[in-house]
Short mmCIF file of C-alpha atoms and ligand atoms in Angstrom, two decimals:
data_model
loop_
_atom_site.label_atom_id
_atom_site.label_comp_id
_atom_site.label_asym_id
_atom_site.label_seq_id
_atom_site.Cartn_x
_atom_site.Cartn_y
_atom_site.Cartn_z
CA UNK A 1 60.05 -1.90 56.32
CA UNK A 2 63.47 -0.81 57.58
CA UNK A 3 66.39 -2.85 56.32
CA UNK A 4 69.97 -2.61 57.58
CA UNK A 5 72.70 -3.50 55.09
CA UNK A 6 76.21 -4.14 56.44
CA UNK A 7 78.73 -3.34 53.69
CA UNK A 8 78.74 -0.81 50.87
CA UNK A 9 80.51 -2.84 48.19
CA UNK A 10 78.79 -3.86 44.96
CA UNK A 11 76.52 -6.36 46.73
CA UNK A 12 75.46 -3.91 49.46
CA UNK A 13 74.69 -1.12 47.00
CA UNK A 14 72.90 -3.44 44.56
CA UNK A 15 70.77 -4.72 47.45
CA UNK A 16 70.02 -1.17 48.58
CA UNK A 17 68.87 -0.27 45.05
CA UNK A 18 66.74 -3.42 44.73
CA UNK A 19 65.00 -2.82 48.07
CA UNK A 20 65.00 0.99 48.00
CA UNK A 21 63.22 0.97 44.62
CA UNK A 22 60.47 -1.04 46.28
CA UNK A 23 59.96 1.74 48.79
CA UNK A 24 61.73 0.19 51.77
CA UNK A 25 63.91 2.31 54.01
CA UNK A 26 67.46 1.01 53.63
CA UNK A 27 70.46 1.98 55.79
CA UNK A 28 73.78 0.99 54.24
CA UNK A 29 76.53 0.76 56.85
CA UNK A 30 80.06 0.86 55.41
CA UNK A 31 83.12 0.48 57.61
CA UNK A 32 85.37 2.60 55.41
CA UNK A 33 85.34 6.42 55.47
CA UNK A 34 84.23 6.48 51.82
CA UNK A 35 81.98 4.45 49.56
CA UNK A 36 84.55 3.38 46.99
CA UNK A 37 85.43 0.31 44.94
CA UNK A 38 88.77 -1.36 45.45
CA UNK A 39 90.33 -3.78 43.01
CA UNK A 40 91.02 -3.46 39.34
CA UNK A 41 89.05 -4.72 36.36
CA UNK A 42 86.06 -6.99 36.07
CA UNK A 43 84.60 -9.03 33.24
CA UNK A 44 80.92 -8.67 32.52
CA UNK A 45 78.92 -11.28 30.63
CA UNK A 46 75.57 -10.52 28.95
CA UNK A 47 73.88 -11.97 32.01
CA UNK A 48 75.50 -9.29 34.19
CA UNK A 49 74.03 -6.59 31.98
CA UNK A 50 70.59 -8.18 32.22
CA UNK A 51 70.89 -8.01 36.01
CA UNK A 52 72.22 -4.44 35.94
CA UNK A 53 69.26 -3.53 33.71
CA UNK A 54 66.93 -4.91 36.33
CA UNK A 55 68.62 -2.64 38.85
CA UNK A 56 68.20 0.31 36.47
CA UNK A 57 71.94 0.92 35.92
CA UNK A 58 72.65 -1.26 32.86
CA UNK A 59 73.02 1.61 30.42
CA UNK A 60 75.27 3.58 32.75
CA UNK A 61 77.61 0.60 33.04
CA UNK A 62 77.43 -0.11 29.27
CA UNK A 63 78.57 3.44 28.54
CA UNK A 64 81.64 2.95 30.71
CA UNK A 65 82.59 -0.54 29.59
CA UNK A 66 84.67 -2.01 26.78
CA UNK A 67 83.37 -4.77 24.48
CA UNK A 68 85.46 -7.93 24.33
CA UNK A 69 85.72 -9.91 21.07
CA UNK A 70 87.42 -13.12 22.10
CA UNK A 71 88.41 -15.40 24.92
CA UNK A 72 91.63 -17.41 24.81
CA UNK A 73 92.94 -20.15 27.06
CA UNK A 74 96.66 -20.79 27.10
CA UNK A 75 98.79 -23.35 28.84
CA UNK A 76 100.53 -21.30 31.53
CA UNK A 77 103.74 -23.29 31.39
CA UNK A 78 104.27 -23.74 27.65
CA UNK A 79 102.32 -20.72 26.36
CA UNK A 80 100.49 -23.00 23.91
CA UNK A 81 97.05 -21.80 22.82
CA UNK A 82 94.58 -24.37 24.12
CA UNK A 83 91.29 -22.88 23.08
CA UNK A 84 89.90 -19.78 21.49
CA UNK A 85 86.36 -18.45 21.52
CA UNK A 86 85.12 -15.69 19.23
CA UNK A 87 82.53 -13.79 21.24
CA UNK A 88 79.45 -12.62 19.35
CA UNK A 89 79.07 -8.99 18.41
CA UNK A 90 76.08 -6.87 19.44
CA UNK A 91 72.77 -8.37 18.46
CA UNK A 92 69.33 -6.86 18.24
CA UNK A 93 70.50 -3.62 19.78
CA UNK A 94 71.78 -5.38 22.92
CA UNK A 95 75.31 -4.05 23.40
CA UNK A 96 77.82 -4.88 24.52
CA UNK A 97 77.57 -8.62 24.82
CA UNK A 98 80.78 -9.35 26.70
CA UNK A 99 82.65 -6.48 28.25
CA UNK A 100 85.22 -5.36 30.76
CA UNK A 101 85.10 -2.44 33.14
CA UNK A 102 86.85 -0.98 36.14
CA UNK A 103 85.12 -2.10 39.33
CA UNK A 104 84.41 1.56 39.88
CA UNK A 105 82.38 1.55 36.64
CA UNK A 106 79.88 -0.76 38.31
CA UNK A 107 80.14 0.61 41.82
CA UNK A 108 79.60 4.28 40.90
CA UNK A 109 76.35 3.88 38.92
CA UNK A 110 74.97 1.84 41.82
CA UNK A 111 76.11 4.54 44.24
CA UNK A 112 74.45 7.22 42.09
CA UNK A 113 71.25 5.18 42.03
CA UNK A 114 71.35 5.01 45.84
CA UNK A 115 71.82 8.77 46.13
CA UNK A 116 68.78 9.28 43.90
CA UNK A 117 66.56 7.19 46.16
CA UNK A 118 65.15 9.07 49.15
CA UNK A 119 64.58 5.74 50.86
CA UNK A 120 68.29 4.78 50.85
CA UNK A 121 70.63 6.25 53.48
CA UNK A 122 74.37 5.77 53.16
CA UNK A 123 76.50 5.76 56.32
CA UNK A 124 80.29 5.64 56.01
CA UNK A 125 82.58 5.04 59.03
CA UNK A 126 80.03 2.55 60.33
CA UNK A 127 81.63 -0.80 61.05
CA UNK A 128 79.15 -3.44 62.17
CA UNK A 129 80.69 -5.60 64.89
CA UNK A 130 77.73 -7.62 66.10
CA UNK A 131 74.05 -8.28 65.66
CA UNK A 132 71.20 -9.66 67.76
CA UNK A 133 67.90 -11.02 66.53
CA UNK A 134 64.74 -10.31 68.51
CA UNK A 135 61.26 -11.73 67.86
CA UNK A 136 60.20 -8.74 65.70
CA UNK A 137 63.46 -6.99 64.81
CA UNK A 138 67.22 -7.19 64.55
CA UNK A 139 69.76 -4.88 66.19
CA UNK A 140 73.30 -4.22 65.05
CA UNK A 141 76.14 -2.91 67.17
CA UNK A 142 78.69 -0.61 65.54
CA UNK A 143 82.36 -0.28 66.42
CA UNK A 144 81.80 3.27 67.71
CA UNK A 145 79.19 2.07 70.23
CA UNK A 146 76.04 3.02 68.31
CA UNK A 147 73.22 0.52 67.91
CA UNK A 148 70.64 0.49 65.12
CA UNK A 149 67.47 -1.54 64.80
CA UNK A 150 65.67 -2.73 61.68
CA UNK A 151 63.17 -5.32 60.48
CA UNK A 152 65.90 -7.23 58.66
CA UNK A 153 69.67 -7.28 58.32
CA UNK A 154 71.51 -8.01 55.09
CA UNK A 155 75.16 -8.95 55.53
CA UNK A 156 76.96 -7.69 52.42
CA UNK A 157 80.29 -7.56 54.20
CA UNK A 158 82.43 -9.61 51.86
CA UNK A 159 84.40 -12.82 52.09
CA UNK A 160 85.41 -12.23 55.73
CA UNK A 161 81.80 -11.72 56.81
CA UNK A 162 80.60 -11.51 60.40
CA UNK A 163 78.45 -14.54 59.56
CA UNK A 164 81.55 -16.71 59.29
CA UNK A 165 82.12 -16.31 63.02
CA UNK A 166 78.53 -17.01 64.10
CA UNK A 167 77.66 -20.55 65.18
CA UNK A 168 74.20 -20.49 63.55
CA UNK A 169 75.74 -20.24 60.07
CA UNK A 170 77.98 -23.22 60.84
CA UNK A 171 80.69 -21.92 58.56
CA UNK A 172 83.40 -24.02 60.19
CA UNK A 173 87.01 -23.62 59.23
CA UNK A 174 87.58 -23.01 55.52
CA UNK A 175 89.38 -25.70 53.52
CA UNK A 176 92.15 -23.26 52.86
CA UNK A 177 92.73 -19.95 51.17
CA UNK A 178 93.39 -18.72 47.68
CA UNK A 179 95.46 -15.66 46.91
CA UNK A 180 94.85 -13.20 44.10
CA UNK A 181 97.54 -10.77 42.92
CA UNK A 182 96.28 -7.92 40.80
CA UNK A 183 97.60 -4.96 38.88
CA UNK A 184 96.84 -2.71 35.93
CA UNK A 185 99.58 -2.12 33.36
CA UNK A 186 99.67 0.97 31.11
CA UNK A 187 99.00 -0.35 27.59
CA UNK A 188 102.13 1.26 26.15
CA UNK A 189 104.18 -1.14 28.29
CA UNK A 190 102.27 -4.20 27.09
CA UNK A 191 103.51 -6.29 24.15
CA UNK A 192 101.38 -5.81 21.01
CA UNK A 193 100.10 -9.39 21.00
CA UNK A 194 98.35 -8.90 24.39
CA UNK A 195 96.71 -5.64 23.40
CA UNK A 196 93.76 -7.15 21.51
CA UNK A 197 90.20 -6.91 22.81
CA UNK A 198 90.32 -10.34 24.39
CA UNK A 199 90.35 -11.98 27.77
CA UNK A 200 93.25 -14.39 28.01
CA UNK A 201 93.51 -17.03 30.71
CA UNK A 202 96.83 -18.82 31.36
CA UNK A 203 96.29 -22.00 33.25
CA UNK A 204 98.69 -23.93 35.43
CA UNK A 205 98.18 -26.83 37.77
CA UNK A 206 97.33 -24.87 40.91
CA UNK A 207 97.08 -21.39 39.50
CA UNK A 208 95.72 -19.27 36.69
CA UNK A 209 96.37 -15.82 35.35
CA UNK A 210 93.87 -13.77 33.39
CA UNK A 211 94.13 -10.43 31.68
CA UNK A 212 91.97 -8.14 29.62
CA UNK A 213 92.03 -4.53 28.44
CA UNK A 214 90.09 -1.91 30.37
CA UNK A 215 87.86 0.84 28.92
CA UNK A 216 89.65 3.28 26.56
CA UNK A 217 92.26 0.55 25.99
CA UNK A 218 94.52 2.52 28.29
CA UNK A 219 95.35 -0.30 30.70
CA UNK A 220 95.59 -4.06 30.84
CA UNK A 221 94.01 -5.54 33.96
CA UNK A 222 95.95 -8.56 35.23
CA UNK A 223 94.85 -10.97 37.93
CA UNK A 224 97.00 -13.92 39.01
CA UNK A 225 95.42 -16.49 41.31
CA UNK A 226 97.21 -19.09 43.41
CA UNK A 227 94.63 -21.73 44.31
CA UNK A 228 96.27 -22.73 47.60
CA UNK A 229 97.79 -19.96 49.65
CA UNK A 230 99.85 -20.60 52.75
CA UNK A 231 100.93 -17.80 55.01
CA UNK A 232 99.19 -14.76 56.36
CA UNK A 233 96.00 -13.09 55.24
CA UNK A 234 96.28 -10.37 52.60
CA UNK A 235 93.66 -7.62 52.35
CA UNK A 236 94.62 -5.58 49.31
CA UNK A 237 98.19 -5.27 50.65
CA UNK A 238 100.87 -3.89 48.38
CA UNK A 239 103.30 -6.60 47.31
CA UNK A 240 106.40 -6.30 45.17
CA UNK A 241 107.03 -8.09 41.90
CA UNK A 242 109.41 -10.58 43.52
CA UNK A 243 106.64 -11.75 45.86
CA UNK A 244 104.29 -12.16 42.92
CA UNK A 245 106.79 -14.18 40.89
CA UNK A 246 107.65 -16.31 43.93
CA UNK A 247 103.97 -17.32 44.16
CA UNK A 248 104.07 -18.73 40.61
CA UNK A 249 107.31 -20.75 40.38
CA UNK A 250 106.06 -23.03 37.57
CA UNK A 251 105.05 -20.20 35.30
CA UNK A 252 106.29 -20.31 31.70
CA UNK A 253 108.40 -17.69 29.98
CA UNK A 254 105.62 -15.78 28.19
CA UNK A 255 103.25 -15.47 31.14
CA UNK A 256 106.17 -14.56 33.41
CA UNK A 257 107.22 -11.89 30.98
CA UNK A 258 103.78 -10.37 31.17
CA UNK A 259 103.81 -10.35 34.98
CA UNK A 260 107.17 -8.60 35.06
CA UNK A 261 105.61 -5.65 33.21
CA UNK A 262 103.35 -4.97 36.22
CA UNK A 263 104.71 -2.49 38.73
CA UNK A 264 102.06 -1.85 41.35
CA UNK A 265 100.72 -5.10 42.73
CA UNK A 266 98.17 -5.71 45.44
CA UNK A 267 97.14 -9.04 46.91
CA UNK A 268 94.05 -10.48 48.56
CA UNK A 269 93.39 -13.81 50.17
CA UNK A 270 89.95 -15.36 50.41
CA UNK A 271 88.76 -18.44 52.27
CA UNK A 272 87.95 -21.48 50.15
CA UNK A 273 84.76 -23.32 50.98
CA UNK A 274 83.11 -26.16 49.15
CA UNK A 275 79.55 -24.91 49.49
CA UNK A 276 77.79 -21.61 50.12
CA UNK A 277 76.92 -20.82 53.74
CA UNK A 278 73.26 -20.42 52.85
CA UNK A 279 71.44 -17.20 52.12
CA UNK A 280 69.13 -16.51 55.05
CA UNK A 281 68.37 -17.41 58.65
CA UNK A 282 65.52 -15.71 60.46
CA UNK A 283 65.74 -12.00 59.80
CA UNK A 284 69.30 -12.07 58.48
CA UNK A 285 70.24 -12.55 54.84
CA UNK A 286 73.62 -12.89 53.15
CA UNK A 287 74.43 -11.42 49.73
CA UNK A 288 77.59 -11.42 47.66
CA UNK A 289 80.90 -12.79 48.87
CA UNK A 290 79.58 -13.26 52.41
CA UNK A 291 77.34 -16.05 51.07
CA UNK A 292 79.40 -17.55 48.27
CA UNK A 293 82.57 -19.53 48.69
CA UNK A 294 85.52 -18.11 46.78
CA UNK A 295 85.66 -20.06 43.56
CA UNK A 296 88.93 -20.83 41.88
CA UNK A 297 87.89 -18.44 39.16
CA UNK A 298 87.56 -15.67 41.71
CA UNK A 299 86.64 -13.17 39.07
CA UNK A 300 83.18 -14.72 38.76
CA UNK A 301 81.91 -13.11 41.92
CA UNK A 302 80.24 -10.13 40.33
CA UNK A 303 77.54 -12.24 38.66
CA UNK A 304 76.65 -14.06 41.88
CA UNK A 305 76.55 -10.75 43.71
CA UNK A 306 74.12 -9.17 41.26
CA UNK A 307 71.93 -12.27 41.17
CA UNK A 308 71.69 -12.22 44.97
CA UNK A 309 70.59 -8.59 45.05
CA UNK A 310 68.06 -8.93 42.23
CA UNK A 311 66.59 -12.10 43.72
CA UNK A 312 66.36 -10.59 47.20
CA UNK A 313 64.33 -7.73 45.74
CA UNK A 314 62.15 -10.14 43.73
CA UNK A 315 61.39 -12.24 46.82
CA UNK A 316 60.04 -9.16 48.50
CA UNK A 317 57.53 -8.85 45.65
CA UNK A 318 56.50 -12.46 45.26
CA UNK A 319 56.80 -14.15 48.66
CA UNK A 320 54.00 -13.85 51.15
CA UNK A 321 54.16 -13.51 54.92
CA UNK A 322 56.62 -11.70 57.15
CA UNK A 323 60.28 -10.84 56.85
CA UNK A 324 61.54 -14.33 57.70
CA UNK A 325 59.24 -15.89 55.07
CA UNK A 326 60.47 -13.54 52.37
CA UNK A 327 64.08 -14.18 53.27
CA UNK A 328 63.46 -17.92 53.36
CA UNK A 329 62.00 -17.63 49.86
CA UNK A 330 65.09 -15.71 48.74
CA UNK A 331 67.34 -18.42 50.22
CA UNK A 332 65.40 -21.22 48.53
CA UNK A 333 65.46 -19.46 45.16
CA UNK A 334 69.17 -18.79 45.33
CA UNK A 335 70.01 -22.30 46.43
CA UNK A 336 68.15 -23.66 43.42
CA UNK A 337 69.62 -21.13 40.99
CA UNK A 338 73.18 -21.67 42.17
CA UNK A 339 72.82 -25.45 42.05
CA UNK A 340 71.41 -25.17 38.53
CA UNK A 341 74.07 -22.66 37.47
CA UNK A 342 76.92 -24.80 38.77
CA UNK A 343 75.52 -27.91 37.09
CA UNK A 344 75.22 -26.03 33.80
CA UNK A 345 78.72 -24.68 34.21
CA UNK A 346 80.16 -28.11 35.00
CA UNK A 347 78.38 -29.54 31.97
CA UNK A 348 79.95 -26.87 29.78
CA UNK A 349 76.67 -25.17 28.94
CA UNK A 350 77.19 -22.03 30.98
CA UNK A 351 74.37 -20.13 32.58
CA UNK A 352 71.19 -20.02 30.50
CA UNK A 353 71.30 -16.74 28.65
CA UNK A 354 68.85 -17.04 25.75
CA UNK A 355 70.29 -18.32 22.49
CA UNK A 356 71.49 -15.11 20.92
CA UNK A 357 74.84 -14.79 22.60
CA UNK A 358 76.32 -18.24 22.21
CA UNK A 359 79.97 -17.90 21.25
CA UNK A 360 81.78 -19.89 18.59
CA UNK A 361 84.41 -22.06 20.21
CA UNK A 362 87.48 -23.17 18.27
CA UNK A 363 89.28 -25.74 20.38
CA UNK A 364 92.90 -25.71 19.36
CA UNK A 365 93.59 -28.86 21.33
CA UNK A 366 91.09 -31.49 22.51
CA UNK A 367 88.98 -30.53 25.51
CA UNK A 368 89.87 -32.19 28.81
CA UNK A 369 93.54 -31.31 28.74
CA UNK A 370 95.02 -30.06 31.98
CA UNK A 371 94.54 -26.47 31.01
CA UNK A 372 90.88 -26.60 29.98
CA UNK A 373 90.05 -28.75 32.96
CA UNK A 374 91.55 -26.23 35.34
CA UNK A 375 89.90 -23.23 33.72
CA UNK A 376 86.52 -24.89 33.19
CA UNK A 377 84.83 -25.62 29.92
CA UNK A 378 85.07 -22.73 27.50
CA UNK A 379 81.62 -21.23 27.11
CA UNK A 380 80.27 -17.70 27.04
CA UNK A 381 79.84 -18.05 30.76
CA UNK A 382 83.33 -19.27 31.55
CA UNK A 383 84.73 -16.65 29.21
CA UNK A 384 83.27 -14.03 31.46
CA UNK A 385 84.41 -15.79 34.58
CA UNK A 386 88.08 -16.27 33.98
C1 LIG B 401 90.70 -11.61 45.95
C2 LIG B 401 89.49 -11.41 45.08
C3 LIG B 401 89.65 -10.97 43.76
C4 LIG B 401 88.54 -10.81 42.94
N1 LIG B 401 88.70 -10.41 41.66
C5 LIG B 401 87.62 -10.24 40.88
C6 LIG B 401 87.69 -9.78 39.53
O1 LIG B 401 88.75 -9.56 38.99
N2 LIG B 401 86.56 -9.64 38.84
C7 LIG B 401 85.33 -9.91 39.37
O2 LIG B 401 84.31 -9.79 38.72
N3 LIG B 401 85.24 -10.33 40.64
C8 LIG B 401 86.35 -10.49 41.38
N4 LIG B 401 86.24 -10.93 42.65
C9 LIG B 401 84.95 -11.21 43.14
C10 LIG B 401 84.22 -9.89 43.36
O3 LIG B 401 85.13 -8.90 43.74
C11 LIG B 401 83.31 -10.07 44.46
O4 LIG B 401 82.54 -11.22 44.27
C12 LIG B 401 82.38 -8.91 44.63
O5 LIG B 401 82.99 -7.67 44.47
C13 LIG B 401 81.87 -9.02 46.03
O6 LIG B 401 81.20 -7.88 46.38
P1 LIG B 401 80.71 -7.77 47.87
O7 LIG B 401 80.04 -6.47 47.92
O8 LIG B 401 79.96 -8.99 48.27
O9 LIG B 401 82.03 -7.80 48.76
P2 LIG B 401 83.18 -6.71 48.85
O10 LIG B 401 83.50 -6.14 47.54
O11 LIG B 401 84.27 -7.36 49.63
O12 LIG B 401 82.52 -5.55 49.71
C14 LIG B 401 82.27 -5.69 51.09
C15 LIG B 401 82.11 -4.30 51.67
O13 LIG B 401 81.71 -4.42 53.01
C16 LIG B 401 82.53 -3.62 53.82
N5 LIG B 401 82.57 -4.26 55.14
C17 LIG B 401 83.21 -5.41 55.47
N6 LIG B 401 82.97 -5.72 56.75
C18 LIG B 401 82.17 -4.76 57.23
C19 LIG B 401 81.57 -4.54 58.49
N7 LIG B 401 81.76 -5.39 59.51
N8 LIG B 401 80.79 -3.45 58.66
C20 LIG B 401 80.58 -2.58 57.64
N9 LIG B 401 81.14 -2.74 56.41
C21 LIG B 401 81.90 -3.82 56.22
C22 LIG B 401 83.85 -3.55 53.11
O14 LIG B 401 84.60 -2.41 53.48
C23 LIG B 401 83.40 -3.50 51.66
O15 LIG B 401 83.14 -2.20 51.23
C24 LIG B 401 87.30 -11.08 43.47
C25 LIG B 401 87.16 -11.49 44.80
C26 LIG B 401 88.25 -11.66 45.60
C27 LIG B 401 88.08 -12.13 47.02
#
């Protein structure tokens, strides 16, 4: 089987590993001149490590990551501590439980795994601009005029996917956009009280800010999300501090103080959709941000991405029939899992993760206040998401 993957981000590489390990020939087509991860830090829940283990890179990511001990929610305007969760330490040799990493710390082990697989071929400078399905194959057109044909196409091309412009996916216009402003701050510039091994989420009415230390405790990763963005699209553009502060006019003194420590800011916008586009049609599958709507807690994407890749690989093992049947199985599985996961999340139970890693929550103020409602119920799962 020959599978074309458009996009060499975390979802494209994870898909290539999942399918390449099963002996399929995989061509990963990345528009950029290099396979590299952009962005700053990510939070990893135990579930992410289980998925990375299934892709064979769990230990490599563990070695690079930093264990997190606690998750705090604060009111973004008053600074009041709303809720605090002590995250469980390593259990039964499974370490770390909750962690943070640079995005590169996930991307690079996946890239290494791709290099080690003879069946996976990585092509940089290969922007996919179009695709056509035929009865027994699918052809992609690249920006430089080349065409490539495979048995299936996986669109791992992020939140501005080609699929969003194709009538068959019926994406329609998004409800709006969110904007995320991100930076890393050298730890020596950060006030002592924000240097602990915790993820802290400051919640406002239409915004939230989260921060956590990165491996080696050398930097604090900060991500500030405006839930409704008006204005032009941002694609990792550099923005100055004044622009960041202007996006959060209601922010309280303490959270503002933290933002002012950041020097080098970049910003992204992502379309907001109520529901996923779906995961497969015919010989074309979506993985990662191309399939999932940007959630308000945009930092949750990594778990969805890894689940997509692992499940796509699993469908190739378990489903019977041709390519379209296997992809239809993948789509059905993911639809069910995402529906289940969202229901669990909404009910405050988080994603099912076995019993060992349940955190101990210490609500400082009754649940259901504006801040907890905006950030979601505090569970091990939401701790990793914020
Ligand atoms: C603004 C924002 C901030 C986020 N912050 C966090 C965070 O802090 N922590 C966290 O865990 N998650 C975060 N997420 C979510 C997480 O980054 C994503 O869910 C995850 O990285 C998506 O991976 P992906 O591979 O699907 O997409 P991407 O990472 O976007 O990768 C897509 C890749 O495809 C390539 N590509 C695009 N179009 C084409 C094309 N036509 N042809 C060829 N290649 C193409 C791109 O160059 C890119 O390499 C954030 C998401 C957004 C939108």
